[in-house]
Coordinates of C-alpha atoms and ligand atoms in Angstrom, one line a residue:
M42 CA 0.0 0.0 0.0
K43 CA 1.6 3.3 -1.1
K44 CA 2.0 6.1 1.4
I45 CA 0.8 9.4 0.3
G46 CA 2.0 12.6 2.0
F47 CA 0.7 16.2 2.1
I48 CA 3.0 19.0 3.0
G49 CA 1.0 22.0 4.2
Y50 CA -2.6 21.6 5.5
G51 CA -4.3 24.7 4.1
S52 CA -7.5 25.3 2.2
M53 CA -6.6 23.1 -0.9
S54 CA -4.7 20.3 0.8
S55 CA -7.4 19.8 3.4
M56 CA -10.0 19.7 0.6
L57 CA -8.0 17.1 -1.4
V58 CA -7.3 14.8 1.6
S59 CA -11.0 14.9 2.8
K60 CA -12.3 14.2 -0.7
M61 CA -9.8 11.3 -1.2
L62 CA -11.0 9.8 2.1
Q63 CA -14.7 10.4 1.4
H64 CA -14.5 8.7 -1.9
Q65 CA -12.2 6.0 -0.6
T66 CA -9.5 6.6 -3.2
L67 CA -7.1 6.6 -0.1
K68 CA -7.3 4.8 3.2
E69 CA -6.5 6.7 6.4
E70 CA -3.5 4.4 7.0
Q71 CA -1.9 5.6 3.8
I72 CA -2.0 9.3 4.6
Y73 CA 0.8 11.4 6.1
I74 CA 0.5 15.1 6.8
Y75 CA 3.1 17.6 7.8
S76 CA 1.7 20.9 9.0
R77 CA 4.2 23.5 9.9
S78 CA 1.8 25.5 12.1
Q79 CA 0.0 22.4 13.5
H80 CA -3.2 24.5 13.6
E81 CA -6.5 23.5 15.2
G82 CA -7.8 22.1 11.9
V83 CA -5.0 19.5 11.9
S84 CA -5.8 18.2 15.3
R85 CA -9.6 18.1 14.5
F86 CA -8.8 16.1 11.4
K87 CA -6.6 13.7 13.3
N88 CA -9.3 13.2 15.9
C89 CA -11.8 12.2 13.2
H90 CA -9.2 10.1 11.3
P91 CA -6.9 8.5 14.0
A92 CA -5.0 6.3 11.6
V93 CA -3.6 9.3 9.6
T94 CA 0.0 10.0 10.5
L95 CA 1.0 13.5 11.4
T96 CA 4.8 14.0 11.1
S97 CA 6.8 16.5 13.0
T98 CA 8.9 17.4 10.1
A99 CA 8.6 17.6 6.3
D100 CA 11.7 15.4 6.1
E101 CA 10.0 12.6 8.1
L102 CA 7.1 12.8 5.7
A103 CA 9.3 12.7 2.6
A104 CA 11.3 9.8 4.0
N105 CA 8.2 7.7 4.6
C106 CA 6.0 8.5 1.5
D107 CA 6.0 7.2 -2.0
V108 CA 4.0 10.2 -3.3
V109 CA 4.5 13.7 -1.9
F110 CA 2.0 16.5 -2.5
I111 CA 3.5 20.0 -2.1
C112 CA 0.6 22.1 -1.0
V113 CA 2.2 25.4 0.1
K114 CA 2.1 28.9 -1.4
P115 CA 4.2 29.5 -4.5
F116 CA 7.1 31.4 -2.8
D117 CA 7.4 28.7 0.0
V118 CA 7.7 25.8 -2.5
K119 CA 11.4 26.1 -3.2
E120 CA 12.4 26.3 0.4
V121 CA 10.3 23.3 1.3
V122 CA 11.5 21.2 -1.6
K123 CA 15.1 22.1 -1.1
G124 CA 14.9 21.0 2.5
I125 CA 13.7 17.5 1.6
A126 CA 15.5 17.1 -1.8
P127 CA 17.7 14.1 -0.7
R128 CA 14.5 12.2 0.2
L129 CA 12.9 12.8 -3.2
T130 CA 14.6 10.1 -5.1
S131 CA 13.7 8.8 -8.5
V132 CA 11.3 6.1 -7.2
K133 CA 9.0 8.7 -5.6
H134 CA 6.4 11.0 -7.2
V135 CA 6.2 14.7 -6.3
I136 CA 3.0 16.6 -7.1
S137 CA 3.0 20.3 -6.6
I138 CA -0.2 22.4 -6.5
A139 CA 1.4 25.8 -6.4
A140 CA 0.4 28.3 -9.1
G141 CA 3.3 29.8 -11.0
V142 CA 5.9 27.2 -10.2
T143 CA 6.7 25.0 -13.2
T144 CA 7.5 21.3 -13.2
E145 CA 10.8 22.2 -14.9
Q146 CA 11.7 24.5 -11.9
L147 CA 11.0 21.6 -9.5
A148 CA 12.7 19.0 -11.7
R149 CA 15.9 21.0 -11.4
L150 CA 15.8 20.5 -7.7
I151 CA 15.0 16.8 -7.3
S152 CA 15.5 13.4 -8.9
A153 CA 11.8 12.4 -8.4
P154 CA 9.4 12.6 -11.3
V155 CA 7.3 15.7 -10.9
S156 CA 3.6 16.5 -11.8
K157 CA 1.6 19.6 -11.3
L158 CA -2.0 19.6 -10.1
M159 CA -4.3 22.6 -10.3
P160 CA -7.3 21.7 -8.1
S161 CA -10.5 23.7 -7.9
V162 CA -12.4 24.7 -4.7
T163 CA -15.6 23.4 -6.5
S164 CA -14.3 19.9 -5.9
E165 CA -15.6 20.4 -2.4
V166 CA -19.0 19.6 -3.9
D167 CA -17.6 16.9 -6.3
A168 CA -17.5 19.3 -9.2
G169 CA -15.0 21.2 -11.3
V170 CA -11.8 20.3 -13.1
S171 CA -8.5 19.0 -11.8
L172 CA -5.8 20.1 -14.2
V173 CA -2.7 17.9 -14.4
V174 CA 0.6 18.3 -16.1
H175 CA 3.3 15.6 -16.0
H176 CA 7.0 16.3 -16.4
E177 CA 9.2 13.8 -18.2
Q178 CA 9.9 10.6 -16.3
V179 CA 6.5 10.3 -14.6
T180 CA 5.6 6.7 -15.2
E181 CA 2.3 5.5 -16.7
Q182 CA 1.6 3.9 -13.4
Q183 CA 2.2 7.1 -11.5
K184 CA 0.0 9.0 -14.0
E185 CA -2.8 6.5 -13.6
A186 CA -2.6 6.5 -9.8
L187 CA -2.9 10.3 -9.7
T188 CA -5.9 10.3 -12.0
Q189 CA -7.6 7.6 -9.9
M190 CA -7.1 9.8 -6.7
L191 CA -8.8 12.8 -8.4
E192 CA -11.5 11.5 -10.7
A193 CA -14.0 10.5 -8.0
F194 CA -14.6 14.2 -7.2
S195 CA -13.5 16.1 -10.3
L196 CA -13.1 15.9 -14.1
V197 CA -9.4 15.2 -14.7
K198 CA -7.8 17.0 -17.7
V199 CA -4.1 16.2 -18.4
I200 CA -2.7 19.1 -20.5
H201 CA 0.6 20.6 -21.7
E202 CA 2.3 22.9 -19.3
Q203 CA 2.3 25.7 -21.8
D204 CA -1.5 25.9 -21.5
L205 CA -1.8 25.4 -17.7
D206 CA -1.9 29.0 -16.6
A207 CA -4.6 29.9 -19.2
A208 CA -6.6 26.8 -18.3
T209 CA -6.3 27.6 -14.6
N210 CA -8.2 30.8 -15.2
L211 CA -11.1 28.8 -16.6
T212 CA -11.0 26.2 -13.7
G213 CA -9.3 26.9 -10.4
S214 CA -9.7 30.7 -10.6
S215 CA -13.1 31.0 -12.3
P216 CA -15.2 30.4 -9.2
A217 CA -13.8 33.7 -7.9
Y218 CA -14.5 35.4 -11.3
F219 CA -18.1 34.1 -11.5
S220 CA -18.7 35.3 -7.9
A221 CA -17.3 38.7 -8.7
I222 CA -19.6 39.0 -11.7
C223 CA -22.6 37.9 -9.8
E224 CA -21.8 40.2 -6.9
T225 CA -21.7 43.2 -9.3
F226 CA -24.9 42.1 -11.0
V227 CA -26.7 41.8 -7.7
E228 CA -25.4 45.2 -6.4
A229 CA -26.5 46.9 -9.6
T230 CA -30.0 45.3 -9.3
L231 CA -30.3 46.2 -5.6
S232 CA -29.5 49.9 -6.3
K233 CA -32.5 50.1 -8.7
S234 CA -35.1 48.0 -6.8
Q235 CA -36.6 47.4 -3.4
L236 CA -35.6 43.7 -3.4
R237 CA -34.0 42.3 -0.3
A238 CA -30.3 41.3 -0.7
T239 CA -31.0 37.7 0.4
D240 CA -33.8 37.3 -2.2
A241 CA -31.6 38.8 -5.0
Y242 CA -28.8 36.5 -4.0
E243 CA -31.1 33.5 -4.1
M244 CA -32.5 34.5 -7.5
V245 CA -29.1 34.9 -9.1
L246 CA -27.8 31.7 -7.5
E247 CA -30.7 29.6 -8.8
A248 CA -30.3 31.2 -12.3
L249 CA -26.6 30.4 -12.3
L250 CA -27.2 26.8 -11.3
G251 CA -30.0 26.4 -13.8
T252 CA -27.9 27.9 -16.6
A253 CA -25.0 25.5 -15.8
Q254 CA -27.4 22.5 -15.8
L255 CA -29.1 23.6 -19.0
L256 CA -25.7 24.0 -20.7
K257 CA -24.5 20.6 -19.5
Q258 CA -27.6 18.4 -19.5
K259 CA -29.1 19.7 -22.8
Q260 CA -25.7 20.2 -24.3
M261 CA -26.6 23.7 -25.3
T262 CA -23.9 26.1 -26.5
F263 CA -23.5 29.6 -25.0
A264 CA -24.8 31.1 -28.3
E265 CA -27.9 28.8 -28.3
T266 CA -28.7 29.7 -24.7
I267 CA -28.4 33.5 -25.5
D268 CA -30.7 32.9 -28.5
R269 CA -33.3 31.1 -26.4
V270 CA -33.5 33.9 -23.9
A271 CA -32.8 37.0 -25.8
T272 CA -35.9 37.4 -27.9
K273 CA -35.2 39.5 -31.0
G274 CA -36.1 43.1 -30.3
G275 CA -36.9 42.1 -26.6
I276 CA -35.5 43.2 -23.3
T277 CA -32.7 40.7 -22.7
E278 CA -31.2 41.5 -26.1
E279 CA -30.5 45.0 -24.8
G280 CA -28.6 43.5 -21.8
V281 CA -26.7 41.0 -23.9
N282 CA -25.6 43.9 -26.3
I283 CA -24.2 45.8 -23.3
L284 CA -22.2 42.8 -22.1
Q285 CA -20.9 42.0 -25.6
A286 CA -19.8 45.5 -26.0
H287 CA -18.1 45.9 -22.6
L288 CA -16.9 42.5 -21.6
P289 CA -14.3 41.6 -24.3
P290 CA -11.8 44.3 -23.3
A291 CA -12.3 43.4 -19.6
F292 CA -11.7 39.7 -20.2
D293 CA -8.8 40.5 -22.5
E294 CA -7.2 42.5 -19.8
L295 CA -8.0 39.8 -17.2
V296 CA -6.3 37.1 -19.3
T297 CA -3.3 39.3 -20.1
R298 CA -2.7 40.5 -16.6
T299 CA -3.1 37.1 -14.9
L300 CA -0.8 35.4 -17.5
D301 CA 1.7 38.2 -16.9
K302 CA 1.5 37.6 -13.2
Y303 CA 2.2 33.8 -13.7
T304 CA 5.3 34.8 -15.6
A305 CA 6.4 37.2 -12.9
F306 CA 5.9 34.5 -10.3
Q307 CA 8.1 32.1 -12.3
K308 CA 10.8 34.7 -12.6
Q309 CA 10.6 35.4 -8.8
V310 CA 10.9 31.7 -8.1
D311 CA 13.9 31.4 -10.4
M312 CA 15.6 34.2 -8.4
Q313 CA 15.0 32.6 -5.0
Ligands
NDP194 N1 -7.1 28.3 -3.4 C1 -7.3 27.7 -4.6 O1 -8.5 27.7 -5.1 C2 -6.2 27.1 -5.3 C3 -4.9 27.2 -4.8 N2 -3.9 26.6 -5.5 C4 -2.5 26.6 -4.9 O2 -2.6 25.8 -3.7 C5 -1.5 26.3 -2.9 C6 -2.0 26.4 -1.5 O3 -3.1 27.3 -1.5 P1 -4.2 27.4 -0.4 O4 -4.5 26.0 0.1 O5 -5.3 28.2 -1.0 O6 -3.4 28.3 0.7 P2 -3.4 28.2 2.3 O7 -2.8 29.4 2.8 O8 -4.8 27.8 2.7 O9 -2.4 26.9 2.5 C7 -1.0 27.0 2.4 C8 -0.4 26.2 3.5 O10 1.0 26.2 3.3 C9 1.5 25.7 4.5 N3 2.9 26.2 4.6 C10 3.4 27.5 4.3 N4 4.7 27.5 4.4 C11 5.1 26.3 4.7 C12 6.4 25.7 5.0 N5 7.5 26.4 4.9 N6 6.4 24.4 5.3 C13 5.3 23.7 5.4 N7 4.1 24.2 5.2 C14 4.0 25.5 4.9 C15 0.6 26.2 5.6 O11 0.1 25.0 6.2 P3 0.3 24.6 7.6 O12 -0.1 25.7 8.5 O13 -0.5 23.4 7.8 O14 1.8 24.4 7.8 C16 -0.6 26.8 4.9 O15 -1.8 26.4 5.5 C17 -1.0 27.6 -3.4 O16 0.3 27.4 -3.9 C18 -1.9 27.9 -4.6 O17 -1.2 28.5 -5.7 C19 -4.1 26.0 -6.7 C20 -5.3 25.9 -7.3 C21 -6.5 26.5 -6.6
LIG195 O1 -5.1 32.7 -7.0 C1 -4.2 31.9 -7.0 O2 -3.1 32.2 -6.9 C2 -4.6 30.4 -7.0 C3 -4.4 29.9 -8.4 C4 -5.7 29.3 -8.8 C5 -6.6 29.7 -7.8 N1 -6.0 30.2 -6.8

């Protein structure tokens, strides 16, 4: 039975561990966690899952585990990985979830094959996409094992690293973008109506869910959905026209600025 370790027990790693346990893709006995701060969430998790091993150092975790997930913030990755590099030999598999740190940057530090995973907070409700990139030397068995760990609670897409940052905008980041759009939409509506905020929130939430279900279950395209709702010469058409006029520059800037930030992160990691 392979031992699977998680370095860092924050928002994403706690979600990944809980989901893997819930869907029984991992057993408690297989799981090792190293939490630098050993915060309350870690002890609560250990109380619920007594067979999980909490290690007192990252080195102890790396020495014991076959697969090591690096779940720390981008600028902490290098320090963590350098500290355990001698343990990350060619028989192990290292999986980093840090945005803006490439597999190549990690491969330069260790002998173990490296993959990158971009999870999504939407996997908390068994939805969303897990983006995966494999560097050279990751074996077919390791690729398959990672897919199996993730596919119970997400759609797994294995892609080329050159597209990872752009794809992350559509997956891992988009719940924040959709929320920002809905928040603005609700605020504008509230400023011109007597609706209660809670009702407006509920209305937009149900509409959002329904739209996603329509698109998915009926396999409707975005254009078809717009056509079904925006009657020619009607009211919605007016709203769609406004969005189609104003959104392209906003999204163009969003994509440009976020991709530039990934590049800046990579450069900063190189300089560390
Ligand atoms: N939030 C999201 O939706 C997504 C996040 N990501 C990536 O996931 C990574 C983690 O993000 P997220 O979970 O949101 O962030 P959190 O701040 O919730 O978690 C980061 C964790 O890193 C740990 N940590 C920091 N420094 C060290 C260190 N030197 N040694 C050991 N552990 C350390 C801390 O864990 P502890 O206190 O347990 O030591 C902390 O909880 C980031 O790199 C981010 O780019 C990727 C896709 C989506
Ligand atoms: O915002 C971030 O840095 C990470 C990457 C994807 C989602 N959250």
